[in-house]
Coordinates of C-alpha atoms and ligand atoms in Angstrom, one line a residue:
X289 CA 17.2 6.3 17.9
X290 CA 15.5 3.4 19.7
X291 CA 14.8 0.8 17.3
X292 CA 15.1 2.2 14.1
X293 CA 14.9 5.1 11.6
X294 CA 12.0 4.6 8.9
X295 CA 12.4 7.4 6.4
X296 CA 9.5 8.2 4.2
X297 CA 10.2 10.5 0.9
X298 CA 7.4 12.0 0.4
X299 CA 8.8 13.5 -2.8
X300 CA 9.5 10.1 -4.1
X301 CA 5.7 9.1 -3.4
X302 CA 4.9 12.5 -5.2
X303 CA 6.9 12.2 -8.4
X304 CA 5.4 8.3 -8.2
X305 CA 2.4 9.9 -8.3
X306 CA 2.8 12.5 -11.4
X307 CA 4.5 9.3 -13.6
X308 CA 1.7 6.9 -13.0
X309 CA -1.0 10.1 -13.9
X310 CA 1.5 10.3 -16.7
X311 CA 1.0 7.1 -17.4
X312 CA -2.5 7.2 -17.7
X313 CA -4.4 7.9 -20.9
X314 CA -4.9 11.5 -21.6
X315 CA -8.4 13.2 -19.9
X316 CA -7.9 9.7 -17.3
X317 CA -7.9 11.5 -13.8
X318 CA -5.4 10.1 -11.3
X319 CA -6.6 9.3 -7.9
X320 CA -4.2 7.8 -4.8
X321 CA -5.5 5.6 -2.6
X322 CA -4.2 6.1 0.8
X323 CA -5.8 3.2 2.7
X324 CA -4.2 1.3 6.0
X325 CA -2.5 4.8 6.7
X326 CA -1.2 4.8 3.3
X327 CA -0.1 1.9 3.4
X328 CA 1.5 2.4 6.9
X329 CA 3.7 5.4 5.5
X330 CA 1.4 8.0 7.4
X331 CA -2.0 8.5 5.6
X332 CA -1.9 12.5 6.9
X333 CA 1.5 13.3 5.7
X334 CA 0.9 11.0 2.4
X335 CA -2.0 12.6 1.7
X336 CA -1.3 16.4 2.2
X337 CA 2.1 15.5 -0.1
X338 CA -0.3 14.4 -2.9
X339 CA -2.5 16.8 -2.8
X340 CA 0.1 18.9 -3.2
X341 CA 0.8 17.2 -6.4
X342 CA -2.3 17.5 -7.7
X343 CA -4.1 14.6 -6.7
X344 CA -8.2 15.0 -6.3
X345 CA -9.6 11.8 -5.3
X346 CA -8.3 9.8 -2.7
X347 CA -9.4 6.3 -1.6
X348 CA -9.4 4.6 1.8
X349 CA -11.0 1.4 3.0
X350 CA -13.0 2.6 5.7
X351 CA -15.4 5.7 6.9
X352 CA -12.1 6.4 9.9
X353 CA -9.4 6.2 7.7
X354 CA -11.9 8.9 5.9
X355 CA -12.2 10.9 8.4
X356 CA -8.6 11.0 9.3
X357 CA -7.9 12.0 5.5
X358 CA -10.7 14.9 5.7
X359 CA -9.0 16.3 8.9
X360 CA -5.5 16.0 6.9
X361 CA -7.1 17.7 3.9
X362 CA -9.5 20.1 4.7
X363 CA -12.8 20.1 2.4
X364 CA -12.3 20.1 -1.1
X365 CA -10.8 16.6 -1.9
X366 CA -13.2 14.1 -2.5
X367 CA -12.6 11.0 -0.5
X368 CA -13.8 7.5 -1.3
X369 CA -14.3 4.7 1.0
X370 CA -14.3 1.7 0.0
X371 CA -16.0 -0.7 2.4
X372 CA -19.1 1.7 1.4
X373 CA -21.7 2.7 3.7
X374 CA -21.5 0.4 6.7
X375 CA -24.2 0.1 9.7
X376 CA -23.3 2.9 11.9
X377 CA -21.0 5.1 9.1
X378 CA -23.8 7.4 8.3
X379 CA -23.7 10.4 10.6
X380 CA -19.2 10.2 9.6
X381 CA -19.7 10.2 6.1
X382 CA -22.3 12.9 6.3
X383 CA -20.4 15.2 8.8
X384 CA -17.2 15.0 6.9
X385 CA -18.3 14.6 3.6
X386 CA -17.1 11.2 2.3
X387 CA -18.2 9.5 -0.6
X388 CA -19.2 5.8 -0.5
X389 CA -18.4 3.3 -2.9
X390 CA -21.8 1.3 -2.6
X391 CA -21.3 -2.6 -2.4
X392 CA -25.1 -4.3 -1.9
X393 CA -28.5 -3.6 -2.2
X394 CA -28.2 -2.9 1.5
X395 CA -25.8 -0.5 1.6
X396 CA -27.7 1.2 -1.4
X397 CA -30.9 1.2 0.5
X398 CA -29.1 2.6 3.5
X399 CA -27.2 5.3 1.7
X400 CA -30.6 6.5 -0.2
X401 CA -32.8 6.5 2.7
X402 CA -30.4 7.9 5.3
X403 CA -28.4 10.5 3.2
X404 CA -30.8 11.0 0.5
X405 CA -28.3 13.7 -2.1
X406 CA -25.2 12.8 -0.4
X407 CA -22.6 11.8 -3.3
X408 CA -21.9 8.0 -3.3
X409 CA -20.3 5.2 -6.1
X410 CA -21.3 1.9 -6.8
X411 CA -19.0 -1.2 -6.7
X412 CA -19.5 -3.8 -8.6
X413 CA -17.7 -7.2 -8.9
X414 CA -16.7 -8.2 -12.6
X415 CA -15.3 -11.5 -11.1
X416 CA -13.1 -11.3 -8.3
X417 CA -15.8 -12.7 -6.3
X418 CA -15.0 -10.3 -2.9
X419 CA -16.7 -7.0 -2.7
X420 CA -19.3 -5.1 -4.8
X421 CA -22.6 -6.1 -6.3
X422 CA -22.5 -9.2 -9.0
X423 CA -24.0 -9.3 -11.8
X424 CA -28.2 -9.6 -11.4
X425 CA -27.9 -7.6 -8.2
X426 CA -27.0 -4.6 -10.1
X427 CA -29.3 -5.1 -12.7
X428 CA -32.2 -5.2 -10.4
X429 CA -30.9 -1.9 -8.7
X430 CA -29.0 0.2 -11.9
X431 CA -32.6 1.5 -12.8
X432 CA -33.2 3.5 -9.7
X433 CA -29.4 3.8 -8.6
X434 CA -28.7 5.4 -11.9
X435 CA -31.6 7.9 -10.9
X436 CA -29.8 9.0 -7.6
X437 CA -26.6 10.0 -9.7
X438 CA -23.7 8.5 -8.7
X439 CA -20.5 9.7 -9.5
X440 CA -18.3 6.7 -10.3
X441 CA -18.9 3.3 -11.0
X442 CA -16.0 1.1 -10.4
X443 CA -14.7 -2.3 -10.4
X444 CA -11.0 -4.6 -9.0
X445 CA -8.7 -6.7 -11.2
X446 CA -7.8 -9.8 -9.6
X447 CA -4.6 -10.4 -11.4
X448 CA -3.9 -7.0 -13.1
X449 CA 0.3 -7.6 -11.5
X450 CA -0.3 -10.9 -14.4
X451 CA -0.4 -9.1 -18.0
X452 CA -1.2 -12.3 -19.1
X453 CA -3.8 -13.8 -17.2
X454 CA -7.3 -14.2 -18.5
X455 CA -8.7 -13.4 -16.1
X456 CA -8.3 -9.5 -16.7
X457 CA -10.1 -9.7 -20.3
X458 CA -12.7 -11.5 -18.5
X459 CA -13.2 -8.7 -15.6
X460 CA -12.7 -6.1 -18.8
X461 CA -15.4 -7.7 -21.0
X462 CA -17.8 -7.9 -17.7
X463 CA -17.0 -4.1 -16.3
X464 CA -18.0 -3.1 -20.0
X465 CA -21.1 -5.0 -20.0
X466 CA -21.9 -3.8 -16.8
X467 CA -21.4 -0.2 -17.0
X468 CA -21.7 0.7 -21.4
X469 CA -23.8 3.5 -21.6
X470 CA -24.6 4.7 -18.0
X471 CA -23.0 8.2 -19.2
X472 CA -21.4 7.8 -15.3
X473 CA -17.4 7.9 -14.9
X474 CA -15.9 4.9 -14.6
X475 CA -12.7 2.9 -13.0
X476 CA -11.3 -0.3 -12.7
X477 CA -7.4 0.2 -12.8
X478 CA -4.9 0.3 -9.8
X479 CA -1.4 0.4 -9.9
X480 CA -1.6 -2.7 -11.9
X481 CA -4.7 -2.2 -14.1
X482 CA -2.4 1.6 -15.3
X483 CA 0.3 -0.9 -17.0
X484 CA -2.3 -2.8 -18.5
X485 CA -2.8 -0.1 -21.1
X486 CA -5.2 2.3 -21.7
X487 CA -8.3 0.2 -22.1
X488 CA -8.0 -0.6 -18.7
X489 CA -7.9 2.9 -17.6
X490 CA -11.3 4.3 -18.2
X491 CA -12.2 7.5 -16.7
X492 CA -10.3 7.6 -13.3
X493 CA -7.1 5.3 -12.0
X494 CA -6.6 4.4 -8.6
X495 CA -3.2 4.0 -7.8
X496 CA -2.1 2.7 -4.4
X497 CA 1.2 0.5 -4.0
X498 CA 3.1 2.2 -7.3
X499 CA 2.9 5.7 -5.7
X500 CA 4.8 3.8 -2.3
X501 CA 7.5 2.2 -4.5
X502 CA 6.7 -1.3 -4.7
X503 CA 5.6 -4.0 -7.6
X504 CA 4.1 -4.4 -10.3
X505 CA 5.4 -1.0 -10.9
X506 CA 9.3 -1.3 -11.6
X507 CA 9.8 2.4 -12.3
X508 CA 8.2 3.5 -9.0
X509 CA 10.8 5.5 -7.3
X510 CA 12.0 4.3 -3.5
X511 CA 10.1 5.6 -0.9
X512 CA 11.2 4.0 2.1
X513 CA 14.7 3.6 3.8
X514 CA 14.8 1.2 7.2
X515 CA 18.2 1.8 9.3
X516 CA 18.4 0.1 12.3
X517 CA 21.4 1.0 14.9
X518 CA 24.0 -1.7 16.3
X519 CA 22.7 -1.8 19.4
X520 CA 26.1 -4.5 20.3
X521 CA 29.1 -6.3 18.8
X522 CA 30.4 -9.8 19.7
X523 CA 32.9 -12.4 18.4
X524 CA 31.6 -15.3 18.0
X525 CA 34.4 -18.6 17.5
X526 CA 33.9 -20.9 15.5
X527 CA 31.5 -24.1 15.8
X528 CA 29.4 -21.1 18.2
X529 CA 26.0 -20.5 17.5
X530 CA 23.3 -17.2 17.0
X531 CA 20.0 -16.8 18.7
X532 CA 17.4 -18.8 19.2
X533 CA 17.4 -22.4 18.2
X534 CA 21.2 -22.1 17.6
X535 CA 20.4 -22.3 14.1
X536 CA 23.0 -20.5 12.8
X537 CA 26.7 -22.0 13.7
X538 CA 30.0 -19.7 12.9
X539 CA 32.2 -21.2 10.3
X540 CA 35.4 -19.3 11.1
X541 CA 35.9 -16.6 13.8
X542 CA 33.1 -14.1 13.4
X543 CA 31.6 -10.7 14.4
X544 CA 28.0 -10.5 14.4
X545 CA 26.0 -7.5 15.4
X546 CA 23.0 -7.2 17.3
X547 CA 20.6 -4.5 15.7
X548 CA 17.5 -3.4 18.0
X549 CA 14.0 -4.6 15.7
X550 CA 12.5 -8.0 15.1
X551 CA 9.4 -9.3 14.4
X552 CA 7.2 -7.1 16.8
X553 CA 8.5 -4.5 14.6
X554 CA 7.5 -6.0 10.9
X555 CA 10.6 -7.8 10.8
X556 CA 9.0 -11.4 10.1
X557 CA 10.8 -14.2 10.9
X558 CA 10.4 -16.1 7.7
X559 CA 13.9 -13.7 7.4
X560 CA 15.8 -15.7 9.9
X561 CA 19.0 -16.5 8.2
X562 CA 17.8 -15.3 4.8
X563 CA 17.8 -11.3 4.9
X564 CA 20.7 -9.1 3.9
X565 CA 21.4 -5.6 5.8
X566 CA 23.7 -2.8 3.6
X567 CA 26.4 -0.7 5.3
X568 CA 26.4 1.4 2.0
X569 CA 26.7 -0.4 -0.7
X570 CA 28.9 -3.7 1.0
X571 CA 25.8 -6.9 2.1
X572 CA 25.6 -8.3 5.3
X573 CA 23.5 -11.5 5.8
X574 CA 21.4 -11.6 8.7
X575 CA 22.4 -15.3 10.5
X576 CA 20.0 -16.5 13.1
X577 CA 16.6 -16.5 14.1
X578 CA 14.8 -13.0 13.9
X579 CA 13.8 -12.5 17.8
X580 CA 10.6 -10.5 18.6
X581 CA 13.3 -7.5 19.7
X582 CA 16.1 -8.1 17.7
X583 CA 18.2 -9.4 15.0
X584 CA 21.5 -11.0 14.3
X585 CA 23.8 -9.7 11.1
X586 CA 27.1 -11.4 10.6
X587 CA 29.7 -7.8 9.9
X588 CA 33.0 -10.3 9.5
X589 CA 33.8 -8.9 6.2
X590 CA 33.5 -4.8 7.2
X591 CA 36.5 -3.3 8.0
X592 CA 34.8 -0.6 10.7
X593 CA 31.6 -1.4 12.9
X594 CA 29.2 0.9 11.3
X595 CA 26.6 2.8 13.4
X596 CA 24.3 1.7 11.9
X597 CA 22.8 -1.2 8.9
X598 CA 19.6 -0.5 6.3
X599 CA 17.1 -3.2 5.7
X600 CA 15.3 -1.2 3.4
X601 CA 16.7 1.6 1.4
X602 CA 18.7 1.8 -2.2
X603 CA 19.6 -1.7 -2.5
X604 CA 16.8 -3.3 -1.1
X605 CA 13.2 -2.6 -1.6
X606 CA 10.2 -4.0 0.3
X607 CA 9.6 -6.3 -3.0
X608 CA 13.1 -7.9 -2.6
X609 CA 12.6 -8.3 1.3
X610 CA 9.3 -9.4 0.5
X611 CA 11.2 -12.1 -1.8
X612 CA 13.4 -13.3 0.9
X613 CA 10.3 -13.3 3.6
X614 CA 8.3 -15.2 0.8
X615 CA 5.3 -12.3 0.9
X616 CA 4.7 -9.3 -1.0
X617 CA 5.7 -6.0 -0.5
X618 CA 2.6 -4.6 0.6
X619 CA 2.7 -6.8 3.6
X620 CA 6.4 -5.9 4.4
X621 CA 4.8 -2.1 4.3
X622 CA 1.8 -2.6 6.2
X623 CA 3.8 -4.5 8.9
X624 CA 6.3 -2.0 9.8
X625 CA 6.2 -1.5 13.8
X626 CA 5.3 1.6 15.3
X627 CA 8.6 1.4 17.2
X628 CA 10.5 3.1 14.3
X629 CA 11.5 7.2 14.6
X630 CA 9.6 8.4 11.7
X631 CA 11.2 11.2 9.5
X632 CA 9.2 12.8 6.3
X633 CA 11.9 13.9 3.5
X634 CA 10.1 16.5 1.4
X635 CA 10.3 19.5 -0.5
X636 CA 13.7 18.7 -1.9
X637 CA 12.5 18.7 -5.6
Ligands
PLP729 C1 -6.0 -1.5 -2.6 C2 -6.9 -1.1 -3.7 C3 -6.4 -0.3 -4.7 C4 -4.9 0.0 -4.9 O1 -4.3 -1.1 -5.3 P1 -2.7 -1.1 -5.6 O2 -2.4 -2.5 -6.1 O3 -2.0 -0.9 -4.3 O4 -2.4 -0.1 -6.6 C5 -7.3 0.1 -5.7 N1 -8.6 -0.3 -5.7 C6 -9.1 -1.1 -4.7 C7 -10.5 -1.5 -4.7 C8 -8.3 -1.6 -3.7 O5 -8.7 -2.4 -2.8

């Protein structure tokens, strides 16, 4: 174990999955959307676990991460990418059959002309202002897009994680508008949009950060446990100091641990003397600056050196590191290194 053990339970992701298709109205289908190698938990193994579970539709952001997910699945999912059909995506979404979610008049013209037949689905912004076609570009082109058959016309909430905000009956109001009467499936929920309600959920959710454990969805089962091995022990006297910038200065006589990941390895050093590591169930603070290789954790108060200390695991999810790191989880996901051992848990349910 060189810098770390990052555990991923794909079971976890999979029951995440099932309770948030639970969640959904009745006749809603689920999708997953597996974009940024699901959301840096290994798009391959994430997506043959959902699949698995039953899941139909899966969403990425580009024609790659596409193709990745086709060679993971086999034919027979349908697959989704969001950017749409980009210059220089066409012979990849034709070879491995992936479905475009249209985001201009461009991409429309592109998709029609170059792939005349091939499925696609239309994007449209209901006031997020950041991808998809607005208002009066849509009604120029729903006349002869409608023609080519699409098979899903969807939309993204800006604040669905704020129940409250208005925005979200604004974007509802504007998807309706947009889309009433098209007779084409519809979707504008993600993980956020699904605890909305049901008038959010339309014909199809698309849930992405629930299924990997992290807010707005509070029951989402933990999927991810980060143990990272002492790597040294010292004593450290007091009026000493840890790491860089000494800006961490003992108290009393101390013994702090060196563990082998930093900031290279997603370990952002907005956590410099604000993290806690777990041995079990007993907090250790993490004193000192987080280096690009390594970090600092104060032990004083365990009565063993441990082998090793969790950063992410049953106390402490990527939303509460998040907290401390002032980001959000999906960040702390995204960012984990590619130093870490990887091990998939599954098949244990
Ligand atoms: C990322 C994304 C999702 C998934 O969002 P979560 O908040 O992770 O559930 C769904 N739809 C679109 C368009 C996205 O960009």
């Amino acid at each position: 174990m060189a810098t770390g053990l990052l555990t991923i339970d794909l079971d976890a992701i999979a029951a995440n999955w099932r309770a948030l298709d639970r969640a959904s109205a009745s006749g809603v289908q689920t999708a997953a959307v597996v974009k940024a190698n699901a959301y840096n938990l290994g798009a391959d193994r994430v997506a043959r676990a959902l699949a698995h579970a039953g899941a139909r539709r899966f969403f990425v952001a580009v024609a790659e991460e596409g193709a990745q997910v086709r060679q993971a699945l086999g034919p027979g999912p349908q697959i989704c990418v969001l950017s749409g059909h980009m210059p220089g995506d066409t012979e990849m979404i034709s070879d491995l059959d992936l479905t475009p979610m249209l985001n201009s008049l461009d991409q429309v013209t592109r998709h029609l002309e170059s792939l005349p037949g091939h499925a696609f689905g239309v994007q449209l912004d209901t006031g997020m202002n950041r991808l998809g076609m607005e208002e009066a570009e849509w009604e120029a082109a729903a006349p002869f897009v409608l023609e080519a058959s699409p098979e899903l016309l969807m939309s993204h909430l800006a604040c669905a994680d704020e129940p409250d905000h208005a925005l979200n009956e604004l974007q509802l109001a504007n998807f309706q508008a947009m889309t009433e009467g098209t007779g084409v499936p519809r979707s504008l929920a993600a993980t956020g949009g699904i605890l909305l309600g049901p008038r959010y959920h339309f014909d199809l959710t698309r849930p992405g950060i629930g299924l990997y454990g992290g807010l707005p969805y509070e029951g989402a089962l933990r999927a991810v446990t980060l143990s990272l091995p002492i790597l040294q022990v010292r004593e450290v006297a007091p009026g000493e100091a840890v790491g860089y910038a000494a800006s961490w200065v003992a108290e009393q006589p101390s013994l702090i641990a060196t563990l082998p990941a930093g900031y290279a390895d997603g370990l952002r050093r907005g956590l410099s003397n604000r993290a806690v590591l777990w041995d079990g169930d007993t907090p250790c603070p993490l004193v000192g600056r987080v280096s690009m290789d390594l970090i600092t954790v104060d032990i004083s108060h365990l009565t063993e050196v441990p082998k090793s200390l969790d950063i992410l695991g049953p106390h402490q999810g990527p939303d509460d590191l998040a907290d401390a790191a002032g980001t959000i989880g999906y960040e702390i996901l995204t960012s984990l290194g590619p130093r870490y051992t990887r091990r998939y848990l599954e098949g244990r349910t």
